[in-house]
XYZ file of C-alpha atoms in Angstrom:
585
model
C 0.000 0.000 0.000
C 1.306 3.453 -0.907
C -0.136 6.525 0.829
C -3.192 4.569 1.884
C -4.065 3.247 -1.596
C -3.865 -0.395 -2.574
C -1.261 -1.454 -5.110
C -1.874 -4.409 -7.405
C 0.584 -6.333 -9.571
C -0.432 -8.595 -12.448
C 2.222 -10.893 -13.908
C 1.830 -12.773 -17.187
C 4.100 -15.694 -18.021
C 4.520 -18.189 -20.837
C 6.759 -21.259 -20.451
C 9.393 -19.434 -18.373
C 9.043 -20.687 -14.769
C 12.596 -19.743 -13.766
C 12.204 -16.184 -15.004
C 8.845 -15.942 -13.251
C 10.393 -16.986 -9.947
C 13.184 -14.445 -10.366
C 10.621 -11.679 -10.956
C 8.450 -12.799 -8.063
C 11.384 -12.928 -5.635
C 12.402 -9.392 -6.668
C 9.055 -7.853 -5.669
C 9.474 -5.704 -2.537
C 7.623 -6.975 0.560
C 5.057 -4.743 2.190
C 4.441 -2.590 -0.895
C 2.174 -4.667 -3.130
C -1.202 -5.605 -1.684
C -2.447 -7.914 -4.421
C -0.424 -10.147 -6.754
C -1.977 -12.259 -9.486
C 0.020 -14.469 -11.845
C -1.546 -15.650 -15.104
C 0.239 -18.592 -16.722
C -0.511 -18.814 -20.450
C 1.864 -21.717 -21.028
C 2.349 -25.275 -19.831
C 1.145 -25.988 -16.267
C 3.599 -25.824 -13.364
C 3.449 -25.240 -9.617
C 4.732 -21.790 -8.623
C 6.668 -21.274 -5.417
C 5.039 -18.378 -3.551
C 6.271 -19.532 -0.156
C 3.762 -18.585 2.559
C 2.299 -15.680 0.558
C -1.373 -16.004 -0.331
C -1.300 -14.778 -3.914
C -3.513 -15.760 -6.822
C -2.273 -18.079 -9.561
C -4.416 -18.508 -12.673
C -3.570 -21.356 -15.058
C -5.125 -20.921 -18.506
C -6.587 -24.169 -19.786
C -4.996 -23.446 -23.164
C -2.829 -20.729 -24.686
C -5.025 -17.604 -24.901
C -2.465 -14.943 -25.765
C -1.153 -11.860 -24.015
C -4.280 -9.718 -24.371
C -6.647 -12.203 -22.721
C -4.099 -13.095 -20.043
C -3.491 -9.453 -19.108
C -7.226 -8.852 -19.016
C -7.620 -11.632 -16.456
C -5.032 -9.879 -14.293
C -6.699 -6.464 -14.753
C -10.153 -7.823 -13.844
C -8.817 -9.549 -10.744
C -6.973 -6.461 -9.495
C -9.893 -4.116 -10.137
C -12.216 -6.447 -8.234
C -9.682 -6.541 -5.383
C -9.896 -2.732 -5.125
C -6.408 -1.824 -6.335
C -5.999 1.904 -7.089
C -2.553 1.551 -8.679
C -2.088 -1.349 -11.088
C 1.134 -2.669 -12.598
C 1.260 -5.250 -15.396
C 4.602 -7.043 -15.705
C 5.846 -9.646 -18.162
C 8.127 -12.431 -17.020
C 11.391 -11.158 -18.536
C 11.444 -8.129 -16.197
C 12.727 -8.049 -12.620
C 12.956 -5.355 -9.947
C 16.360 -3.852 -9.114
C 15.226 -0.941 -6.943
C 12.226 -1.631 -4.656
C 11.158 2.016 -4.839
C 10.196 1.602 -8.510
C 6.492 1.220 -7.755
C 6.405 4.342 -5.619
C 8.390 6.221 -8.293
C 5.914 5.437 -11.074
C 2.995 6.416 -8.866
C 4.713 9.659 -7.844
C 5.457 10.644 -11.472
C 1.845 9.915 -12.408
C 0.551 11.960 -9.477
C 2.828 14.919 -10.274
C 2.199 15.019 -14.038
C -1.382 13.744 -14.129
C -0.429 11.136 -16.751
C -2.471 8.067 -15.887
C -0.474 5.437 -17.788
C 3.294 4.960 -18.120
C 5.416 2.290 -19.813
C 8.941 1.115 -19.000
C 10.772 2.240 -22.144
C 14.110 0.456 -21.862
C 13.045 -3.144 -22.525
C 14.564 -4.237 -25.842
C 16.313 -1.983 -28.335
C 13.631 0.295 -29.749
C 14.102 3.299 -27.448
C 17.898 3.164 -27.173
C 20.796 4.621 -29.058
C 23.139 2.307 -30.913
C 25.403 2.163 -27.843
C 22.516 1.330 -25.507
C 21.696 4.704 -23.931
C 18.090 5.926 -23.420
C 16.906 7.845 -26.469
C 13.744 9.877 -25.708
C 11.925 11.888 -28.353
C 11.351 14.713 -25.863
C 11.954 15.594 -22.219
C 9.528 17.764 -20.253
C 10.474 19.593 -17.068
C 7.845 20.028 -14.350
C 7.927 22.679 -11.657
C 9.380 20.394 -9.007
C 12.450 19.806 -11.201
C 11.087 16.483 -12.391
C 12.248 15.756 -15.957
C 9.971 13.227 -17.640
C 11.181 11.462 -20.818
C 8.820 10.614 -23.678
C 9.870 7.878 -26.085
C 8.931 7.172 -29.720
C 8.063 3.492 -29.199
C 5.493 1.891 -26.901
C 6.875 -1.108 -25.013
C 4.519 -3.129 -22.817
C 6.737 -5.331 -20.611
C 6.182 -3.193 -17.478
C 3.237 -0.802 -17.417
C 1.596 1.395 -14.798
C -2.132 2.218 -14.875
C -4.280 4.240 -12.550
C -7.602 2.657 -11.654
C -9.312 5.644 -13.308
C -7.802 5.077 -16.746
C -8.618 1.345 -16.767
C -12.222 2.018 -15.809
C -12.483 4.677 -18.532
C -10.589 2.947 -21.350
C -11.315 -0.677 -20.463
C -8.937 -3.594 -20.813
C -6.962 -4.981 -23.718
C -8.740 -5.761 -26.980
C -8.531 -9.554 -27.074
C -8.675 -9.603 -30.858
C -4.940 -8.822 -30.906
C -3.868 -12.117 -29.290
C -0.055 -11.780 -28.942
C 0.910 -8.592 -30.812
C 0.198 -4.824 -30.690
C -2.327 -5.303 -27.844
C -0.490 -2.867 -25.532
C -0.013 -0.300 -28.331
C -3.728 -0.243 -29.127
C -4.591 -0.166 -25.424
C -2.353 2.875 -24.922
C -3.978 4.522 -27.954
C -7.390 4.194 -26.292
C -6.025 5.717 -23.096
C -4.658 8.573 -25.232
C -8.107 8.992 -26.779
C -9.597 9.193 -23.288
C -7.349 12.206 -22.577
C -5.193 10.555 -19.902
C -1.899 10.112 -21.782
C -0.118 12.517 -24.181
C -0.161 12.197 -27.961
C 0.794 9.012 -29.781
C 4.525 8.611 -30.511
C 5.255 10.353 -27.171
C 5.132 7.482 -24.660
C 5.758 8.473 -21.059
C 8.205 6.822 -18.661
C 9.897 7.765 -15.395
C 13.408 9.263 -15.441
C 16.263 6.727 -15.367
C 13.863 3.786 -15.432
C 16.647 1.350 -16.368
C 18.186 1.878 -12.921
C 14.982 0.639 -11.251
C 14.189 -2.380 -13.447
C 16.241 -5.114 -15.041
C 15.469 -7.245 -18.057
C 17.079 -9.924 -20.118
C 19.236 -8.810 -23.013
C 16.439 -8.971 -25.548
C 16.583 -11.206 -28.575
C 14.051 -12.992 -30.722
C 15.532 -16.313 -29.607
C 15.099 -15.751 -25.869
C 11.494 -14.584 -26.201
C 9.029 -17.456 -25.975
C 6.529 -15.326 -27.911
C 8.707 -13.587 -30.526
C 10.555 -16.816 -31.350
C 7.394 -18.648 -32.418
C 7.532 -19.816 -36.021
C 4.169 -18.156 -36.696
C 5.247 -14.803 -35.222
C 5.188 -12.972 -38.571
C 1.655 -14.173 -39.261
C 0.535 -13.105 -35.773
C 1.949 -9.607 -36.316
C 0.390 -9.302 -39.786
C -2.993 -10.359 -38.457
C -2.730 -7.933 -35.546
C -1.749 -5.091 -37.873
C -4.691 -5.846 -40.156
C -7.025 -5.945 -37.148
C -5.661 -2.598 -35.924
C -6.298 -1.113 -39.360
C -9.803 -2.551 -39.470
C -10.549 -1.048 -36.064
C -8.861 2.346 -36.423
C -8.705 2.786 -40.204
C -4.924 3.033 -40.252
C -1.899 0.887 -39.425
C -0.007 1.854 -36.244
C 2.987 3.322 -38.075
C 0.725 5.675 -40.010
C -0.775 7.343 -36.945
C 0.239 11.003 -37.267
C 3.011 12.512 -35.166
C 1.705 15.473 -33.174
C 3.536 18.762 -33.442
C 5.651 19.697 -30.451
C 3.182 22.499 -29.708
C 0.203 20.116 -29.673
C 2.171 17.609 -27.595
C 2.963 20.197 -24.897
C -0.593 21.568 -25.004
C -1.918 18.062 -24.394
C 0.412 17.619 -21.427
C -0.744 20.902 -19.958
C -4.372 19.814 -20.284
C -3.620 16.500 -18.514
C -1.717 18.395 -15.824
C -4.613 20.795 -15.244
C -7.133 17.951 -14.872
C -5.186 15.322 -12.961
C -1.734 16.558 -11.889
C -0.255 18.243 -8.841
C 2.501 20.266 -10.546
C 1.616 23.823 -11.549
C 3.425 23.928 -14.872
C 5.447 21.982 -17.402
C 7.735 23.095 -20.186
C 9.727 21.482 -22.960
C 13.453 21.069 -22.484
C 15.424 23.403 -24.758
C 16.498 22.123 -28.151
C 20.238 21.633 -28.493
C 20.496 22.006 -32.244
C 18.511 25.212 -32.645
C 17.104 25.924 -36.080
C 20.234 24.945 -37.987
C 20.232 22.362 -40.728
C 17.075 21.380 -42.580
C 13.613 21.629 -41.032
C 12.276 18.572 -42.865
C 15.187 16.459 -41.628
C 14.621 17.599 -38.030
C 10.965 16.647 -38.348
C 11.578 13.079 -39.486
C 15.085 12.184 -38.238
C 14.336 11.692 -34.550
C 16.294 9.536 -32.130
C 19.735 8.112 -32.867
C 20.892 7.691 -36.425
C 23.641 7.779 -38.997
C 24.575 9.956 -41.920
C 26.438 8.452 -44.844
C 29.193 10.791 -45.967
C 28.544 13.665 -43.579
C 30.380 16.882 -44.398
C 31.069 19.918 -42.232
C 30.091 22.291 -45.056
C 26.689 20.605 -45.537
C 25.758 19.630 -41.983
C 22.250 18.639 -40.870
C 22.958 19.303 -37.158
C 20.956 16.272 -36.110
C 21.463 15.168 -32.498
C 22.866 11.698 -31.828
C 23.944 11.233 -35.450
C 27.053 9.177 -36.303
C 29.068 9.707 -39.464
C 29.614 6.709 -41.767
C 32.343 6.950 -44.429
C 34.346 4.436 -46.523
C 37.500 5.181 -44.520
C 38.528 6.806 -41.257
C 42.150 7.193 -42.334
C 43.091 3.779 -40.942
C 40.310 1.352 -41.779
C 38.556 1.198 -45.126
C 36.019 -0.584 -47.342
C 38.423 -0.638 -50.312
C 42.113 0.244 -50.130
C 41.570 3.121 -52.566
C 39.300 4.716 -49.968
C 42.382 5.622 -47.906
C 43.457 8.139 -50.552
C 39.890 9.352 -50.944
C 39.732 9.983 -47.193
C 42.578 12.473 -47.418
C 40.770 14.388 -50.179
C 37.507 14.186 -48.224
C 39.232 15.571 -45.134
C 41.034 18.375 -46.963
C 37.886 19.497 -48.813
C 36.054 20.004 -45.511
C 38.975 21.794 -43.856
C 39.364 24.107 -46.845
C 35.701 25.123 -46.725
C 34.983 25.234 -42.986
C 38.281 24.887 -41.135
C 37.243 21.518 -39.682
C 36.059 18.052 -40.633
C 33.405 15.811 -39.176
C 34.858 12.802 -37.372
C 34.204 9.410 -38.969
C 32.429 7.201 -36.420
C 31.757 4.078 -38.492
C 33.475 2.711 -41.580
C 31.192 1.616 -44.392
C 29.340 2.600 -47.525
C 25.779 2.277 -48.778
C 26.208 -1.447 -49.360
C 28.168 -2.307 -46.220
C 27.464 -0.438 -42.981
C 29.445 -1.968 -40.113
C 26.757 -2.208 -37.433
C 24.234 -4.680 -36.062
C 20.758 -5.151 -37.499
C 18.033 -2.636 -36.550
C 20.532 -0.362 -34.841
C 19.208 3.094 -35.770
C 16.088 5.250 -35.835
C 17.091 7.054 -39.013
C 19.592 7.069 -41.848
C 20.251 10.312 -43.686
C 22.319 10.886 -46.802
C 22.864 13.872 -49.054
C 24.371 13.444 -52.513
C 25.715 9.964 -51.721
C 23.399 7.305 -53.162
C 24.382 8.218 -56.735
C 27.876 6.948 -55.816
C 26.491 3.473 -55.050
C 27.056 1.027 -57.919
C 24.174 -1.167 -56.699
C 21.157 0.955 -55.781
C 18.824 -1.879 -54.802
C 21.490 -3.319 -52.511
C 21.842 0.132 -50.929
C 18.145 0.103 -50.029
C 18.365 -3.455 -48.704
C 21.324 -2.504 -46.491
C 19.537 0.639 -45.294
C 16.527 -1.467 -44.359
C 18.779 -3.857 -42.430
C 20.301 -1.195 -40.168
C 17.041 0.662 -39.460
C 14.629 -0.238 -36.711
C 11.064 -0.937 -37.739
C 9.437 2.467 -38.423
C 12.917 3.943 -38.901
C 13.335 6.729 -41.476
C 15.504 6.802 -44.592
C 15.999 10.478 -45.471
C 17.726 10.796 -48.843
C 18.740 13.801 -50.935
C 20.246 13.059 -54.340
C 21.364 15.433 -57.108
C 19.239 16.641 -59.949
C 20.558 15.384 -63.238
C 21.719 18.913 -64.094
C 23.479 19.526 -60.761
C 26.795 18.285 -62.173
C 27.907 19.180 -65.688
C 29.130 15.623 -66.202
C 25.594 14.296 -65.604
C 23.621 16.846 -67.593
C 23.724 14.954 -70.889
C 23.723 11.434 -69.435
C 20.692 9.180 -69.647
C 18.878 8.326 -66.447
C 19.869 5.062 -64.821
C 17.291 2.439 -65.729
C 15.459 0.103 -63.394
C 16.364 -3.007 -65.467
C 20.059 -2.096 -65.153
C 19.664 -1.677 -61.380
C 17.939 -5.060 -61.127
C 20.751 -6.697 -63.098
C 23.397 -5.089 -60.851
C 21.569 -6.444 -57.805
C 21.287 -9.943 -59.250
C 25.000 -9.927 -60.108
C 25.967 -8.682 -56.631
C 27.840 -5.658 -57.985
C 29.728 -3.619 -55.386
C 32.577 -1.120 -55.343
C 35.179 -3.901 -55.578
C 33.898 -4.859 -59.015
C 33.937 -1.328 -60.435
C 36.624 -0.057 -62.867
C 39.366 2.212 -61.561
C 38.358 5.044 -63.878
C 35.921 7.472 -62.257
C 36.392 5.766 -58.876
C 33.344 6.346 -56.644
C 32.059 9.050 -58.974
C 28.409 9.277 -60.038
C 27.569 5.729 -61.026
C 23.865 6.695 -61.189
C 21.757 9.538 -62.551
C 18.228 9.959 -61.173
C 15.144 12.058 -61.485
C 12.794 12.134 -58.516
C 10.330 10.070 -60.528
C 12.904 7.404 -61.421
C 13.833 7.072 -57.742
C 10.166 6.688 -56.826
C 9.926 3.916 -59.409
C 12.761 2.181 -57.543
C 10.840 2.393 -54.264
C 7.661 1.089 -55.899
C 9.653 -1.805 -57.383
C 11.250 -2.692 -54.045
C 7.863 -2.813 -52.325
C 6.088 -4.733 -55.090
C 8.903 -7.278 -55.419
C 9.172 -7.937 -51.688
C 12.746 -6.620 -51.488
C 11.632 -3.607 -49.460
C 8.936 -2.313 -47.132
C 9.261 1.446 -47.611
C 6.326 3.664 -46.602
C 6.518 6.980 -48.473
C 6.154 9.932 -46.101
C 6.916 12.850 -48.410
C 9.033 14.097 -51.316
C 10.572 17.337 -52.529
C 11.066 17.990 -56.223
C 13.719 20.516 -55.182
C 15.333 19.851 -51.826
C 14.837 22.530 -49.183
C 18.429 22.284 -47.963
C 20.705 23.463 -50.799
C 18.330 23.337 -53.745
C 20.296 21.295 -56.268
C 18.740 17.926 -55.488
C 15.578 15.948 -54.859
C 14.382 14.632 -51.481
C 12.606 11.418 -50.563
C 11.544 10.519 -47.020
C 10.546 6.896 -46.582
C 9.935 4.834 -43.471
C 10.750 1.162 -42.955
C 7.490 -0.591 -42.096
C 7.699 -4.354 -41.874
C 3.913 -4.683 -41.984
C 3.503 -2.574 -45.131
C 2.415 -5.357 -47.486
C -0.323 -6.479 -45.107
C -1.882 -2.998 -45.011
C -2.282 -2.549 -48.758
C -5.821 -2.335 -50.116
C -5.934 -4.430 -53.288
C -9.637 -3.790 -53.942
C -9.954 -0.196 -55.180
C -13.708 -0.120 -54.535
C -13.212 -1.156 -50.931
C -10.344 1.344 -50.662
C -12.558 4.171 -51.908
C -15.332 3.270 -49.477
C -13.067 3.156 -46.433
C -11.227 6.310 -47.476
C -14.510 8.189 -47.885
C -15.713 6.990 -44.487
C -12.549 8.237 -42.762
C -12.651 11.585 -44.558
C -16.296 12.184 -43.669
C -15.626 11.202 -40.054
C -12.863 13.807 -39.856
C -10.159 11.168 -39.383
C -7.876 12.911 -41.837
C -4.575 11.528 -40.577
C -5.809 7.984 -41.047
C -7.157 8.796 -44.505
C -3.798 10.286 -45.492
C -2.014 7.177 -44.239
C -4.195 5.021 -46.499
C -3.108 7.131 -49.456
C 0.566 6.955 -48.511
C 0.435 3.156 -48.263
C -1.129 3.003 -51.723
C 1.399 5.456 -53.179
C 4.196 3.335 -51.727
C 3.227 0.648 -54.256
C 2.126 2.940 -57.110
C 3.206 6.526 -56.690
C 2.014 7.717 -60.088
C -1.697 7.995 -59.343
C -2.635 11.620 -59.925
C -5.955 11.406 -58.077
C -4.382 9.959 -54.922
C -1.542 12.463 -55.062
C -4.088 15.275 -55.337
C -6.015 13.907 -52.345
C -2.792 13.516 -50.368
C -2.028 17.167 -51.082
C -5.376 18.351 -49.720
C -5.192 16.166 -46.631
C -1.618 17.259 -45.881
C -2.730 20.868 -46.121
C -5.702 20.247 -43.829
C -3.342 18.662 -41.312
C -1.027 21.685 -41.360
C 1.758 20.397 -43.634
C 1.556 23.081 -46.318
C 5.036 22.382 -47.692
C 4.398 18.664 -48.105
C 0.967 19.447 -49.554
C 2.451 21.544 -52.358
C 4.949 18.795 -53.164
C 2.218 16.156 -53.455
C 0.232 18.502 -55.688
C 3.320 19.162 -57.812
C 3.727 15.424 -58.365
C 0.050 15.100 -59.307
C 0.618 17.769 -61.967
C 3.717 15.996 -63.264
C 1.504 12.946 -63.860
C -1.327 15.055 -65.339
C 0.250 18.366 -66.435
C -2.856 19.576 -68.257
C -5.291 19.027 -65.379
C -6.790 22.503 -65.087
C -8.298 21.911 -61.647
C -4.907 20.882 -60.276
C -3.247 23.881 -61.929
C -5.788 26.248 -60.421
C -5.237 24.885 -56.916
C -1.473 25.061 -57.368
C -1.713 28.764 -58.209
C -4.040 29.416 -55.241
C -1.623 27.733 -52.845
C 1.692 29.051 -54.160
C 0.872 32.284 -55.993
C 2.788 31.030 -59.024
C 1.914 29.026 -62.120
C 2.915 25.397 -62.390
C 5.853 24.666 -64.655
C 6.758 21.061 -65.285
C 10.212 20.408 -63.762
C 10.612 17.150 -65.671
C 10.518 18.795 -69.108
């Protein structure tokens, strides 16, 4: 009991009796009033000693959602005011953890918090916490908000469970906690989606196993991919959009939502965002999408993005290299930066677009500017980028217009069949001729690059969700920009029936669920970008949602597909004050 209110703890376990016992033994005595354990795996006899706690053995495997609901129902009936749900690969390191979560909830008014540091999703490549934002409350409390929702240890107030209900049991073993948190957000008791609240320094209070697919008795199931696809489809059926396509709130809306929660439920008198460290330098679009820890391929001091927690990847660091010729190139690369800015950006990792020396799913974003045209195997570059990005990670790519370099101006565009052949042959820099070493092996238009993305998604080589494009990049102005997001569930969210697509899209639009309607369009454009009607609709929805810049770019692409569409041309003039001219001609 904490400050006179009962504390309940619900534990779910699946074929891990030793880990369950470790967790149970780590619970602090005298703090938790009610403990219920739900075993969703093979039967066994737990060792609770002399403690009179409840053990529920499911007659058959029911899944996480149903098992957690049994725990929630039991604890609510027992009168618990503070409820914790814990999975069996967590254990307590600091017994004050329960009081700490309750105190943060009481101070901020946020009624639901999740331990963020289980697994890799909310960490930098070297394992440090990687919040999207940090908010300071009047008492000096700094609360981190993370981009990914992890459900291994969760705190709920009794109020939010009574208002939002339990888990949706249709999710079985995947996404159940994400959808549950979304409903708590919709009830006004947790901040905006993609800003998931935790306590400060939570990793010092809780321990967990070094996460891997193999050690997880749920993630290691042979039918795991099917379970996730089914859960994603069910989420889309229920909410009209896949989880990754839920819109990211602006920082202003995020803070406003926190202030509303604070006014209704909290004890602090004010909250404010922590100051940005990178200011307004760099490129606004990159700062919008490149959040967390990431890498830049071929970073240069004279063309910096000023992204926080961004490592520089280059073919050589002066000692190590991808190809021995990269040692000489490094000296030129270094001198060019020093000549222009007086300094050079340190090389953190050695690699190129086809060989980045890091573990799988290491980063939240990968950014490159005027680099991918130097890759001899473009499809392999995308495959490698997908490997190093976490699910939902962003690939932010600027590449030169075909007239940016005189040597490219009269060259033909690189063709998709040639790229496919290079991929099938396994071409890399070691198989390239010495002449024009690491020069522009490729020439692109924005449209030819979008054809590459469509091909990757349709062939199963990629799962790239198109966020936005720029016909002329907003950084220097001599290139094109694409922003795509790795989404492993992309194929399962595609509407193949255009009639059904139109009906669902219309329903979302009429219901005012514009973000979800836009996400439907972006999924479709990820497989076939050159649909003028969908591009036009994406433009209007982006504008309605406050993204005027992205709206104009979608409309521009619609006009490239249908340059004589007078309605599109009229809207373009109304939005920009200038007449459309076709940049492809």
